XYZ file of C-alpha atoms in Angstrom:
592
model
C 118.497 107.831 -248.831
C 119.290 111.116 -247.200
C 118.050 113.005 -250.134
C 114.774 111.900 -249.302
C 114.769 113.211 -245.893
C 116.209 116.322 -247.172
C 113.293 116.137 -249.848
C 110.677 115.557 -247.843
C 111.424 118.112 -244.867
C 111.827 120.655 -247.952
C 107.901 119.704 -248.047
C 107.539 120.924 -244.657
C 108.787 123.865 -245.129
C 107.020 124.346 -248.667
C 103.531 124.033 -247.411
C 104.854 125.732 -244.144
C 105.214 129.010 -245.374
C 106.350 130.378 -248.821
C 107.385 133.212 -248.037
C 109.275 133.091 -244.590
C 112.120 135.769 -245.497
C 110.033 138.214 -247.445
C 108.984 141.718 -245.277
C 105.604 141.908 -243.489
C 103.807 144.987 -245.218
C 103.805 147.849 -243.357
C 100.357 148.473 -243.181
C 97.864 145.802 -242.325
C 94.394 146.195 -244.733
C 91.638 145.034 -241.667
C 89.137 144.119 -244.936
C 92.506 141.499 -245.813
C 92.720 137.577 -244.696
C 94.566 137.768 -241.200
C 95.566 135.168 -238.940
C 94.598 137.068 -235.390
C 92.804 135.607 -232.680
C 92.616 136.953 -229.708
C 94.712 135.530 -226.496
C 93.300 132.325 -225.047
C 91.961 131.290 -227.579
C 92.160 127.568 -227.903
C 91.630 124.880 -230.715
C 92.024 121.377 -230.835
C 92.307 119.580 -234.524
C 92.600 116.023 -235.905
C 95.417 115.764 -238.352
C 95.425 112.922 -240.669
C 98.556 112.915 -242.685
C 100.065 110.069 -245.001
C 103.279 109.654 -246.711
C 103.997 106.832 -249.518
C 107.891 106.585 -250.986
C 108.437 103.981 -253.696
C 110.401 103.245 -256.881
C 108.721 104.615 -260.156
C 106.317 101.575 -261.335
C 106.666 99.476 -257.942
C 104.203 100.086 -254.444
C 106.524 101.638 -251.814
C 106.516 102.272 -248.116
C 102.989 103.684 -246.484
C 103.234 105.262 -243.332
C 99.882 106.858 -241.331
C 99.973 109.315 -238.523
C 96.277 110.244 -237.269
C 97.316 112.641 -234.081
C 94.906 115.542 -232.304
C 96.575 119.266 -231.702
C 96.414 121.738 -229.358
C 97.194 125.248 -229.888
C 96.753 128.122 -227.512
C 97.355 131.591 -228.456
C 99.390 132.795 -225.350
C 100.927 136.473 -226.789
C 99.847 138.786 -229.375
C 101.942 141.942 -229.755
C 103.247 144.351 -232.838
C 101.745 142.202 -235.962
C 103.021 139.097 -234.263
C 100.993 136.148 -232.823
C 102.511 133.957 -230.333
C 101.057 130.348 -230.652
C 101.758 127.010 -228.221
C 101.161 123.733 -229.831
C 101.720 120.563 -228.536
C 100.076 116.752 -229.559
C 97.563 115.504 -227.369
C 97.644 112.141 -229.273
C 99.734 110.971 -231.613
C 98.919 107.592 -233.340
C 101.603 105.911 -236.540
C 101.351 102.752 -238.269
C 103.510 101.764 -241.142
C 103.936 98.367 -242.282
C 101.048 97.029 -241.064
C 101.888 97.469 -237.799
C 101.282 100.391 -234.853
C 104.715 102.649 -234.410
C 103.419 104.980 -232.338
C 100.019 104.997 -229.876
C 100.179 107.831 -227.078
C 97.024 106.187 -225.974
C 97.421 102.561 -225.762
C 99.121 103.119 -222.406
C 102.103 104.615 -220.530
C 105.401 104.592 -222.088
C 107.210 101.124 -221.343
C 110.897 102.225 -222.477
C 113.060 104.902 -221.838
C 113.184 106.248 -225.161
C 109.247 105.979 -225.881
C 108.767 107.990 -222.579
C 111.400 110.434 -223.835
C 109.190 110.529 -227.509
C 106.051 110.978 -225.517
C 107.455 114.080 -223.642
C 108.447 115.371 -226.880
C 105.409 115.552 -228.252
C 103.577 116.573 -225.482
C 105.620 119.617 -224.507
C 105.482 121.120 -228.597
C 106.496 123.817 -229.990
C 105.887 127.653 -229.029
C 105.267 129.700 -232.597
C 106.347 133.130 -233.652
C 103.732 133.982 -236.400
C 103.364 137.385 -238.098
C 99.213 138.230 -238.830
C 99.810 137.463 -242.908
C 100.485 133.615 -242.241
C 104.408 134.051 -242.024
C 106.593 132.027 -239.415
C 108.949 134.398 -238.100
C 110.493 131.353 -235.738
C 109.951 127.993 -234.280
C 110.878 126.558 -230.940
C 110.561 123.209 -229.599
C 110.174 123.131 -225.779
C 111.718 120.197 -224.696
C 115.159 120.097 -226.517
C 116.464 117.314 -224.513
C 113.485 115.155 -226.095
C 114.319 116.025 -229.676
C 116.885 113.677 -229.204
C 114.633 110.859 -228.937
C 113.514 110.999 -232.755
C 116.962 111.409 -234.332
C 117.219 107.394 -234.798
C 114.671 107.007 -236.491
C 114.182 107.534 -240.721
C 114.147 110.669 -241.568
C 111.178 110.662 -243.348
C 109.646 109.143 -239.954
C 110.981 112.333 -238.328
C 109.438 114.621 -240.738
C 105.672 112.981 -239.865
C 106.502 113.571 -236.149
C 107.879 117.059 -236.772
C 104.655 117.871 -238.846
C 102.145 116.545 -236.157
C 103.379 119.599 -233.796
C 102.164 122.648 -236.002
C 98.942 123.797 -238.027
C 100.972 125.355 -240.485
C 101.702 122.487 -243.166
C 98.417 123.399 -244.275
C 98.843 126.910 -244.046
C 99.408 128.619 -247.724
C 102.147 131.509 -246.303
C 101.600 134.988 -246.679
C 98.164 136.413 -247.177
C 97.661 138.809 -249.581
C 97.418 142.567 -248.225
C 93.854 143.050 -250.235
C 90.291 143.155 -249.733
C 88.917 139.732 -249.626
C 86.650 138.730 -252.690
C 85.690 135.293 -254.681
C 88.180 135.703 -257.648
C 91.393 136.724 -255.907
C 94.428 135.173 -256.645
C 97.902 135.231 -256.365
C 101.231 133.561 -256.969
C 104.273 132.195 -255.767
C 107.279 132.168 -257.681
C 109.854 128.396 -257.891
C 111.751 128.594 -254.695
C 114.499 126.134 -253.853
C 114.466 124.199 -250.604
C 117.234 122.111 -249.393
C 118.102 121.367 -253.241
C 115.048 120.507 -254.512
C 112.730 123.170 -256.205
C 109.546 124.153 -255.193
C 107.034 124.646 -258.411
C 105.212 128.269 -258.154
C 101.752 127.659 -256.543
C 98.507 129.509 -257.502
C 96.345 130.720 -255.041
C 92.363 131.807 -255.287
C 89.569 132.776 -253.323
C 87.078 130.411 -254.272
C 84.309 130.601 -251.741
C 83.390 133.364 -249.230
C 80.540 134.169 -246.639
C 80.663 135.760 -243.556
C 81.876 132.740 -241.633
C 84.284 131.244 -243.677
C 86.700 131.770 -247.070
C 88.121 128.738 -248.719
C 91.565 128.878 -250.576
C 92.458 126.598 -253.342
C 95.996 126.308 -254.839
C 97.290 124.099 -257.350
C 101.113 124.272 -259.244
C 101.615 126.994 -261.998
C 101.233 125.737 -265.299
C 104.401 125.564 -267.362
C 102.634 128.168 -269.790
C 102.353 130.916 -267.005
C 105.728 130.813 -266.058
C 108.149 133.617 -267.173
C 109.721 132.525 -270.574
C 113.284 132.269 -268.843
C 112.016 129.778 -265.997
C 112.297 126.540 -266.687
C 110.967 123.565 -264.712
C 113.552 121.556 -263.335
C 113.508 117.709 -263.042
C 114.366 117.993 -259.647
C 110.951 119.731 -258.232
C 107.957 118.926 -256.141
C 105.096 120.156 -256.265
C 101.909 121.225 -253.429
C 97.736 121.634 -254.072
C 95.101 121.564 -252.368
C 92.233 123.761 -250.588
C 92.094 125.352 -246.896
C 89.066 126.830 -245.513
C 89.680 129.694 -242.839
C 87.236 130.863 -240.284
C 86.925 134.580 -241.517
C 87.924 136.923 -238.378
C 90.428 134.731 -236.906
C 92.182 133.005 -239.731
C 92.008 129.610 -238.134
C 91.692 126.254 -240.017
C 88.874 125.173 -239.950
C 89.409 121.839 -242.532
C 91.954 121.757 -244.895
C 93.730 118.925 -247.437
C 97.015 118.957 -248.934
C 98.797 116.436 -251.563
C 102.405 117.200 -251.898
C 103.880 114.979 -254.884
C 107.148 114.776 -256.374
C 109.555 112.116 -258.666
C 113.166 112.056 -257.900
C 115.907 110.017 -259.529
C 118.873 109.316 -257.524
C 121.671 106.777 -258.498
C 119.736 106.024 -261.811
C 116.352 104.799 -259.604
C 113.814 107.176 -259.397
C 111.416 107.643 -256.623
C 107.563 108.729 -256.426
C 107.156 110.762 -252.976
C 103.783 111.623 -252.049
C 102.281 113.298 -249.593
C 98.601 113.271 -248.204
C 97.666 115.734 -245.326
C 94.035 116.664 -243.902
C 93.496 118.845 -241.001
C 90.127 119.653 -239.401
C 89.035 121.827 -236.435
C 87.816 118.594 -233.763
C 84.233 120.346 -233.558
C 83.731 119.553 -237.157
C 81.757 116.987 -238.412
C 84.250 114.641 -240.621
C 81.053 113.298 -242.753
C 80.353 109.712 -243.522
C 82.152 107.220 -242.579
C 84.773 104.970 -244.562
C 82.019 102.487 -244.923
C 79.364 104.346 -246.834
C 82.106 106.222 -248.786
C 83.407 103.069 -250.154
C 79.674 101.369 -250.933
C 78.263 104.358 -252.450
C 81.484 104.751 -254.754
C 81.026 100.832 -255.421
C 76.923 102.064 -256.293
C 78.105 104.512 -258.374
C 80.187 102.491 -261.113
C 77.154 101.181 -262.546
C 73.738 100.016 -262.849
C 72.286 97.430 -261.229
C 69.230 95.418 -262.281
C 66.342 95.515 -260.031
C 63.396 92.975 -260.194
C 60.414 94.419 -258.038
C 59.013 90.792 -257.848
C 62.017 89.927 -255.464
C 60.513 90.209 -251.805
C 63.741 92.423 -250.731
C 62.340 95.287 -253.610
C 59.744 96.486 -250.179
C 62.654 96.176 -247.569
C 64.715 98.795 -249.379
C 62.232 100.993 -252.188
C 59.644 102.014 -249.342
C 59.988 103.156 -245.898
C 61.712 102.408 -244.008
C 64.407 101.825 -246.430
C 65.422 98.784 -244.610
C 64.866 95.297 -243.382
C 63.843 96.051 -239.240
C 63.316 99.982 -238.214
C 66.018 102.257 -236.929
C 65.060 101.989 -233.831
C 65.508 98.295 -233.820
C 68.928 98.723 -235.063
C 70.217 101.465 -232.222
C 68.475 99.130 -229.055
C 71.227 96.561 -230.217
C 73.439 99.172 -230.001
C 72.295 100.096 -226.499
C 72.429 96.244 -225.519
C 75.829 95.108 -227.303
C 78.215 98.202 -226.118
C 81.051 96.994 -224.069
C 84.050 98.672 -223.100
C 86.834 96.205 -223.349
C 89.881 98.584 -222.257
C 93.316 99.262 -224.061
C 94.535 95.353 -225.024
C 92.258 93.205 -227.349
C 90.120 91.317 -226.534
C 89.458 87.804 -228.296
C 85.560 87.209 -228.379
C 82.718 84.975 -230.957
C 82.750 88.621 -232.565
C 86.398 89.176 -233.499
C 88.942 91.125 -231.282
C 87.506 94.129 -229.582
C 89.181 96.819 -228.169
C 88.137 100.232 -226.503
C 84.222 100.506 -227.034
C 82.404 98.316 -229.506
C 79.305 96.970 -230.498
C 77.912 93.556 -232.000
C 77.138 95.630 -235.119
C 79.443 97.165 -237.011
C 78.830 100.800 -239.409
C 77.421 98.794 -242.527
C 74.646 97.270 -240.074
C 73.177 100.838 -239.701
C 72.238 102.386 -243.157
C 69.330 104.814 -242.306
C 70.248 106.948 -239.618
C 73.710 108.791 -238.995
C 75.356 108.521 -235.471
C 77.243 112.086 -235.452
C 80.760 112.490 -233.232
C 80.611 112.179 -229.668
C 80.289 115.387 -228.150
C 81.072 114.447 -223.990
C 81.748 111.566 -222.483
C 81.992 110.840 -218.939
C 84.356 108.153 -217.235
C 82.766 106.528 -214.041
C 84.217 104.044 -211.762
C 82.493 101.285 -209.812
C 81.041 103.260 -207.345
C 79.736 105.779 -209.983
C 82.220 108.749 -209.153
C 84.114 110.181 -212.211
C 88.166 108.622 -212.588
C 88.884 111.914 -213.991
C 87.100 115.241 -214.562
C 86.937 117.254 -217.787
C 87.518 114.201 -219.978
C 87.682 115.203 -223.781
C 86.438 113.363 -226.833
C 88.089 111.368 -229.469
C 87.459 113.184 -232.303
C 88.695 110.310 -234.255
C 86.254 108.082 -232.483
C 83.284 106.683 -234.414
C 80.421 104.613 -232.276
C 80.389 101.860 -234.635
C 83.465 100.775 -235.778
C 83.973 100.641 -239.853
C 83.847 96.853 -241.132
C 87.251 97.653 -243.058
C 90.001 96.923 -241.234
C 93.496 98.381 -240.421
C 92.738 100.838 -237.659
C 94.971 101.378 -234.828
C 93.274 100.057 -231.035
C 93.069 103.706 -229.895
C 90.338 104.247 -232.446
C 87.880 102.645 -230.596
C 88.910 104.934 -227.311
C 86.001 107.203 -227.674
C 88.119 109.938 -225.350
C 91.890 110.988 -224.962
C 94.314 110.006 -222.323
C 95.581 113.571 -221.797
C 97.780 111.754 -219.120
C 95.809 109.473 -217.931
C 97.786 106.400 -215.832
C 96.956 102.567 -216.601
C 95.734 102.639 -213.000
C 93.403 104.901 -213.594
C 92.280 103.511 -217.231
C 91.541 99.610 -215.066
C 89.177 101.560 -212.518
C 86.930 102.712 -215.231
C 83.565 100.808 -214.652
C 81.043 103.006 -216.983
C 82.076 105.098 -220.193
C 78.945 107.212 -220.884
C 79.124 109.284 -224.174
C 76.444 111.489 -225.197
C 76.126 112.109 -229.695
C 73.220 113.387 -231.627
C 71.539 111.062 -233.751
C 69.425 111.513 -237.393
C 66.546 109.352 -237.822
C 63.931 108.812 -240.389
C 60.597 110.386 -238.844
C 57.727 110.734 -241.376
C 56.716 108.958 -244.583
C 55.878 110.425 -247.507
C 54.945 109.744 -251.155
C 55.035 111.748 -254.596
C 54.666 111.196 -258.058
C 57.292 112.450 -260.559
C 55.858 112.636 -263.856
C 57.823 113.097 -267.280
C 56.223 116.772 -267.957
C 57.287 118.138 -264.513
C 60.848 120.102 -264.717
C 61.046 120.047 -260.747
C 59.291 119.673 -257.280
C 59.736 120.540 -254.374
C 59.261 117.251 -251.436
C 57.352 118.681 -248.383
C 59.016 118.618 -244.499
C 62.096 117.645 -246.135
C 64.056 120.295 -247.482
C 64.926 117.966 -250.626
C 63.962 119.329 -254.065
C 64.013 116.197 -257.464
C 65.192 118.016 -260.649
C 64.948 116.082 -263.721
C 67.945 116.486 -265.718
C 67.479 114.332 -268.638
C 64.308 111.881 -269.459
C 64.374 109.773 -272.527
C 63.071 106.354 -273.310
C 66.195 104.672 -272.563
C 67.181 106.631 -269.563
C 66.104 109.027 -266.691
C 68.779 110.881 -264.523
C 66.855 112.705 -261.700
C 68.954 114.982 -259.114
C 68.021 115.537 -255.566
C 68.893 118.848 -254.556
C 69.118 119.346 -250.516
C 69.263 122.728 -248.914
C 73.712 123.340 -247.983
C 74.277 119.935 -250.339
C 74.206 116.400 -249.755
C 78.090 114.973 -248.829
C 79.433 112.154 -251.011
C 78.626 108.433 -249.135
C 75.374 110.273 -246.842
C 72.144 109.114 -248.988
C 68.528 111.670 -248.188
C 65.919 109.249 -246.838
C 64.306 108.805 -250.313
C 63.711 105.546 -252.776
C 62.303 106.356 -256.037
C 61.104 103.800 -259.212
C 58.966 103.636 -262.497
C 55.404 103.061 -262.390
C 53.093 101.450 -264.634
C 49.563 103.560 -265.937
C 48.197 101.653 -262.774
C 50.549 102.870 -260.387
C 52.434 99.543 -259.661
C 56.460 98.969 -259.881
C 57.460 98.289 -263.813
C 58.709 94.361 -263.117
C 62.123 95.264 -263.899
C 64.519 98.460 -264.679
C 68.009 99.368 -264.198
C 69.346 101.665 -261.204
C 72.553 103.861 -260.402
C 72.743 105.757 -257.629
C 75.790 107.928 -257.407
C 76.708 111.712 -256.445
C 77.878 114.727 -258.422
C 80.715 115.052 -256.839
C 81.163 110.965 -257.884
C 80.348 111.832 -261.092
C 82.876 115.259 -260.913
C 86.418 112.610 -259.957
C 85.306 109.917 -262.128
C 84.983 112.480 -265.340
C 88.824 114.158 -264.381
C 90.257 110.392 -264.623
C 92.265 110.302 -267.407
C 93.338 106.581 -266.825
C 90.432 104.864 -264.614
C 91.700 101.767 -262.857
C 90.658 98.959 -263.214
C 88.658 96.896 -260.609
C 85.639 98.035 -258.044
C 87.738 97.961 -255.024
C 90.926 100.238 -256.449
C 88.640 102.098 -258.168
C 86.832 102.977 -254.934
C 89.536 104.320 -253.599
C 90.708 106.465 -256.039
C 87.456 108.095 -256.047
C 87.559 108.691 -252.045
C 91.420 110.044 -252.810
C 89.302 112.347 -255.146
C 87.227 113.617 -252.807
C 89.652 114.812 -250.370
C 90.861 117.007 -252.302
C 87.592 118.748 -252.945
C 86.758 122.088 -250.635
C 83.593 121.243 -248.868
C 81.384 123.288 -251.082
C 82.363 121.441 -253.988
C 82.243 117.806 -252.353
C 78.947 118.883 -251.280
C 76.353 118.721 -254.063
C 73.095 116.639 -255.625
C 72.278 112.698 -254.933
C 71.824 111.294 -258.323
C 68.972 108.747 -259.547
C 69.987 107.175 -263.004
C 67.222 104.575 -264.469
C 67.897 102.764 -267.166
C 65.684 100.791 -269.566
C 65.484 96.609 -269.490
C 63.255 94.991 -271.790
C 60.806 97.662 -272.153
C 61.361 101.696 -272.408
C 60.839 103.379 -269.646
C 57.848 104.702 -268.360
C 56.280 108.529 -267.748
C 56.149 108.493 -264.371
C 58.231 107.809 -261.368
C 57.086 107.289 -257.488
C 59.413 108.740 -255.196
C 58.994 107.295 -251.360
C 60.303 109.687 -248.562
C 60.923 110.226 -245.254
C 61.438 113.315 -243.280
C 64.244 113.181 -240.766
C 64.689 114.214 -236.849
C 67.574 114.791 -234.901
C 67.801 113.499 -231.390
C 70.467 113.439 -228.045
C 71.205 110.251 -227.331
C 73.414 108.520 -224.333
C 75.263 105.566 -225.281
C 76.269 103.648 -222.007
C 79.725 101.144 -222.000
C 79.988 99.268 -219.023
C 83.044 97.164 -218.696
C 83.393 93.733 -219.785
C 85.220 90.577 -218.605
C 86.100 86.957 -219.802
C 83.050 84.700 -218.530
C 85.121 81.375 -217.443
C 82.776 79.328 -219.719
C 83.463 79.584 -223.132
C 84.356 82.956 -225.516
C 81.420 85.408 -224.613
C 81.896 88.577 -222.963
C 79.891 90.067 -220.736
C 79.081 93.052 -218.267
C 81.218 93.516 -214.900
């Protein structure tokens, strides 16, 4: 299958840069997109990228590689910036299985050692200030070697873990910057394969950031004499730049092509996301997946239940928030590299007793420091960086690799020093419900504004047999976060109706489930198509309007609506992992 190696490092190089031979322009427009930051400058990103091959109508091969970048601008001179990258954690499963974990320990062959040097030592970049590669070189050529047995696709996810630029979009356009720009590529060929023209726009822009989106050229824009050849691929996405440098900030990428060779054909696709480690990745995989699930469809609600209180008034669940994070506090355990079997499943790194669907109402952001003490309270190493990767609770869905749950990075830390580590304190801010409040939405109000909560309702449509209500929140709510609000009908009395029908779901929901030309079937795969969705979205689109959709049972649906709130607070919290051991009676764990 060597065309598919060929194929698939002819992606690379698409999404690398589109125009690596073309001529820098001679003069460089300073109100123009450039990609200059200054000398010193250092960024760290987490790169998720994942790659699928399979026969046309059949599942195929999935392989994963999460890994966390480093790049250093060490030269700038003449138009050209000089840029060191090298992996600072590199994690690949395929199969089910882990391929690759820099941070599960040292090296224990040879050849892994030789892999793990490779990686580590990167690549030193040659790129011009309009996004152009002028030339690429790997530091540790001896190490190549150690990646040239395995399948070249394999390679290619390696290769790609060294560089921001698979996200980058090639040369920037020598123009002022302005929402509406655009430009084009023309069909290149790459190692025999043909790269579709790609359409570029400014879609957002504010003095911080500009966002790019880029999708293939339709057929009906291409010159009459340019045909589209079977043997193409195709690249679209968004990219979001930090204005006077030209960094990434967050980007996604799906790369898709179908290939026959030998009469079979083969689906290739490619799924990259890149984000600067300081920003926030959003909800978790948990509450994206149950607030997709939400979202399908209404669900019957009976306010004579006795759960109706625990989740339609503050606060929004069955024990308070507080409750919830003490057992936090009290359960954290740091169980080391290897897992661990315990009454609670097999733990690894740092865990909990409770898991990210046990906490609903308040949002544990990423860890921002984290210190690593040993028994006599001293530090095992200084400067130690977070995971970005690294949640506190660990999702209830499964399939993660064990470095996960490290909520730091090796950076060349020894298994000596990893067994000495007594204490792992890490320090995250934490959103909480603070305040209750109450309001009445009546049929005859267009909109109002909720006090000390910076959440506006909006009624979109209100009819006898249904009521869709959006809440607007000042910069947009993301898809799977929920605003601290519960609303239902009320009677002339003010009471809960004894019964109506509830979705809750999210415009930008609503946005993928409306492009689906062919919906699957079932909650779970449809789920994930709508997170797949998502991705693809540029933040400001992904970020939009909570949605309240009541629907009549037996009897039409009232004129009024109460709406219970709570304000919110943001707090610094320490979390505190001491290290745990096998008690000689029985499964438990507990503290050294």
């Amino acid at each position: 299958m060597k065309f598919i190696g060929a194929l698939i490092c002819a992606l690379i190089l698409a999404v690398t840069g589109y125009f690596w031979f073309s001529e820098t322009p001679p003069a460089i427009n300073k109100e123009a997109l450039l990609f200059n930051p200054p000398v010193g400058d250092v960024r760290y990103f987490a790169i998720d990228q994942t790659t699928e091959i399979g026969v046309s109508g059949r599942g195929g091969s999935v392989n994963r590689m999460t890994s966390v970048l480093r790049s250093e601008v060490i030269g700038v001179d003449a138009g050209l910036v000089e840029l060191q990258s090298a992996a600072v954690k590199v994690v690949e499963r395929g199969r089910g299985r882990t391929l690759v974990d820099t941070e599960s320990g040292e090296p224990r062959s040879s050849g892994e050692k030789l892999l793990v040097d490779f990686l580590r030592s990167g690549v030193v970049e040659q790129v011009s200030v309009h996004g152009v590669i002028k030339e690429s070189t790997y530091q540790n050529r001896d190490a190549l070697k150690s990646i040239s047995d395995r399948p070249e696709v394999l390679q290619t996810l390696l290769l790609r873990s060294l560089s921001i630029f698979p996200w980058y979009p090639g040369q920037f356009p020598n123009e002022d910057l302005a929402i509406g720009l655009s430009w084009q590529t023309e069909n290149q060929e790459w190692s025999g394969a043909n790269l579709q023209g790609i359409q570029f726009e400014v879609t957002r822009l504010d003095s911080q950031t500009v966002t790019l989106e880029f999708a293939p050229v339709g057929e009906q824009d291409l010159p009459a004499d340019e045909d589209s050849t079977p043997n193409s691929f195709s690249a679209a996405g968004y990219l979001e730049l930090e204005r006077a440098t030209g960094w990434p900030r967050q980007a996604s990428v799906q790369i898709s092509t179908e290939e026959e060779h030998q009469g079979v054909t083969f689906q290739i696709t490619s799924r990259l996301k890149v984000r600067q480690s300081e920003v926030d990745p959003g909800p978790d995989t948990d509450r994206l997946m149950s607030m997709a699930k939400i979202s399908m469809q209404a669900r019957p609600i009976d306010t004579s239940n006795t759960v109706f209180n625990d989740y339609f008034t503050p606060p929004f669940s069955p024990e308070p928030v507080e409750t919830s994070l003490n057992e936090i506090q009290q359960t954290l355990l740091w169980f080391g590299t290897e897992p661990v079997d315990y009454r609670y499943g097999r733990a690894v790194g740092v865990e909990s007793k409770l898991n990210s669907s046990n906490l609903q109402t308040a949002t544990i952001h990423p860890v921002n420091s984290v210190r690593l003490l040993d028994a006599d309270g001293e530090p095992v190493v200084e400067n130690t960086m977070p995971n970005p990767d690294f949640r506190v609770l660990k999702p209830s869905i499964g399939g993660n690799a064990a470095s996960a749950r490290m909520p730091f990075l090796r950076m060349g830390m020894t298994d000596e020093q990893l067994r000495s580590i007594d204490v792992i304190e890490f320090d995250a801010q934490v959103t909480v419900p603070d305040q209750e409040y109450s309001v009445l939405l009546d049929k005859k109000d267009k909109a109002i504004e909720l006090e000390n909560a910076g959440l506006k309702l909006i009624i979109e449509e209100w009819r006898d047999e249904m009521v869709r209500i959006r809440v607007s929140e000042t910069g947009g709510t993301p898809p799977g976060a929920r605003p601290m609000l519960m609303g239902y009908p009320v009677d002339e009395s003010g009471e809960p109706v004894a019964q109506f029908g509830l979705r809750m779901t999210h415009s930008a929901f609503d946005s993928v489930l409306g492009a689906m030309k062919n919906p699957p079937r079932g909650a779970k795969v449809m789920a994930a198509e709508l997170i797949q969705g998502l991705e693809v979205m540029p933040p400001h689109e992904r970020n939009g309007d909570f949605i309240f959709e009541f629907s009549r049972t037996s009897a039409p649906l009232p004129d009024r609506f109460r709406f219970n709130y709570m304000s919110t607070r943001t707090k610094a919290m320490t979390f505190i992992a001491p290290a745990a051991r096998k008690n000689t009676v029985g499964d438990d764990v507990e503290s050294s």
